[in-house]
CSV table of C-alpha atoms in Angstrom, one decimal:
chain,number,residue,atom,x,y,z
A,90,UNK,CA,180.6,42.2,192.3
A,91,UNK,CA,184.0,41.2,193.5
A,92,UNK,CA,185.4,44.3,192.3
A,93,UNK,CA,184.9,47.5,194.5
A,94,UNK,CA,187.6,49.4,192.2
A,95,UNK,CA,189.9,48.8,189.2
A,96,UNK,CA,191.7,50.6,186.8
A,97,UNK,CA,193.8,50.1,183.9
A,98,UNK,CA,196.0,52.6,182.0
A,99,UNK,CA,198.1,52.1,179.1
A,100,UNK,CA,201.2,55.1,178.5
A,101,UNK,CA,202.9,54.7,174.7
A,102,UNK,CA,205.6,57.4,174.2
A,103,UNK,CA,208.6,58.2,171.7
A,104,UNK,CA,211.4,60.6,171.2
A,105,UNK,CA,214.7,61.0,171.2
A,106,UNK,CA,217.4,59.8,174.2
A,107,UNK,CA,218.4,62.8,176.7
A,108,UNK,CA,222.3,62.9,176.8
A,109,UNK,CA,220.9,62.1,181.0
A,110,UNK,CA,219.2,58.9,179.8
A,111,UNK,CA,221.4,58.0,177.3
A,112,UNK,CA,224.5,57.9,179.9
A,113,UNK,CA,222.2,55.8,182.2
A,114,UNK,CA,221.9,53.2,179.8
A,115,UNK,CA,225.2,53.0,179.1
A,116,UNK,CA,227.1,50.1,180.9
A,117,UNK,CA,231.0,50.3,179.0
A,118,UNK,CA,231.6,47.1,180.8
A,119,UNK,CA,229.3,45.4,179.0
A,120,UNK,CA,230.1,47.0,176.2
A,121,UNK,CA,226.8,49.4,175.9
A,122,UNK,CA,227.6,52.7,174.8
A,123,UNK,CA,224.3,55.0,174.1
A,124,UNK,CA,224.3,58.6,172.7
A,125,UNK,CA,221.6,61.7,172.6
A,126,UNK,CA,219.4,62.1,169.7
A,127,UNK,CA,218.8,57.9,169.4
A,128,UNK,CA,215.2,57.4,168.5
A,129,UNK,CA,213.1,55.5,171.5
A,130,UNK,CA,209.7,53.5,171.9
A,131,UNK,CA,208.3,52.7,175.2
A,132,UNK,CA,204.9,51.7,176.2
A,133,UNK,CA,203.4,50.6,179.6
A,134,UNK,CA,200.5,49.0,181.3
A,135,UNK,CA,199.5,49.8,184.9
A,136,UNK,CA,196.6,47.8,186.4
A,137,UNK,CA,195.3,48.0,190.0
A,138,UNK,CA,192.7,45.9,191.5
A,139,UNK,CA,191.2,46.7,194.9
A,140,UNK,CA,188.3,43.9,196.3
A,141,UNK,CA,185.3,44.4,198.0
A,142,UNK,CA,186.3,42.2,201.2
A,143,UNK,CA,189.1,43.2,203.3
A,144,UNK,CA,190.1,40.1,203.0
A,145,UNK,CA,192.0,39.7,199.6
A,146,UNK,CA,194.5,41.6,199.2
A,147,UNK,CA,194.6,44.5,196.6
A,148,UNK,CA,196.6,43.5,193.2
A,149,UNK,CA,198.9,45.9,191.2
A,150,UNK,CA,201.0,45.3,188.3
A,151,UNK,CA,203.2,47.3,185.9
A,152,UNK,CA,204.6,46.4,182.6
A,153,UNK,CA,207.1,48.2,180.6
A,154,UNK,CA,208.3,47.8,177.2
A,155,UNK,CA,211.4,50.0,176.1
A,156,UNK,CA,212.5,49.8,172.7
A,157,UNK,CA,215.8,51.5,170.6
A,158,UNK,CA,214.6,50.6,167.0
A,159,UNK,CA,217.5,51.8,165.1
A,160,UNK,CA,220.1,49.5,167.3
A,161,UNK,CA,217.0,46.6,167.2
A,162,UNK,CA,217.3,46.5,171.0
A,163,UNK,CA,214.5,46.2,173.7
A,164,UNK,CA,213.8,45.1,177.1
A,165,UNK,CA,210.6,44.3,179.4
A,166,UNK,CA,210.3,45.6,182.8
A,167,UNK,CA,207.9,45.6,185.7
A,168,UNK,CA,206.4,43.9,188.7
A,169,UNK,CA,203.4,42.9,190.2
A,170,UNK,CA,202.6,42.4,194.0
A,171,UNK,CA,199.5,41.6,196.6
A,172,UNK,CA,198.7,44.3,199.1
């Protein structure tokens, strides 16, 4: 097996925007203004990959997904790197 370890988890949430998170979404010089109480989605992937041979690397990834339904706004987020 190539594979000593890996792992993959999946997170889906919902609720309503903090006053905290709504203000940090807010950018008024783009013209984004966000209030508490807005309904959210968000979901997320995680994977991490770790090889039998020291000699490739370890692989991790995360994927977000955020989503405002009501406005019909979302964004993707994330990263992946080689360790």
């Amino acid at each position: 097996a190539v594979w000593e370890r890996a792992a993959a988890s999946t997170s889906i949430l919902y609720g309503k925007l903090t006053s905290e998170r709504a203000e940090s979404l807010s950018d008024p010089g783009e013209g984004r203004s966000y209030a508490a109480g807005e309904t959210y989605n968000a979901c997320a992937l995680s994977l991490v990959f770790h090889s039998r041979s020291p000699r490739v690397p370890t692989f991790r990834a995360d994927v977000r997904f955020f989503e405002l339904p009501e406005r019909g706004e979302c964004w993707f987020g994330g990263g992946a790197d080689l360790t």
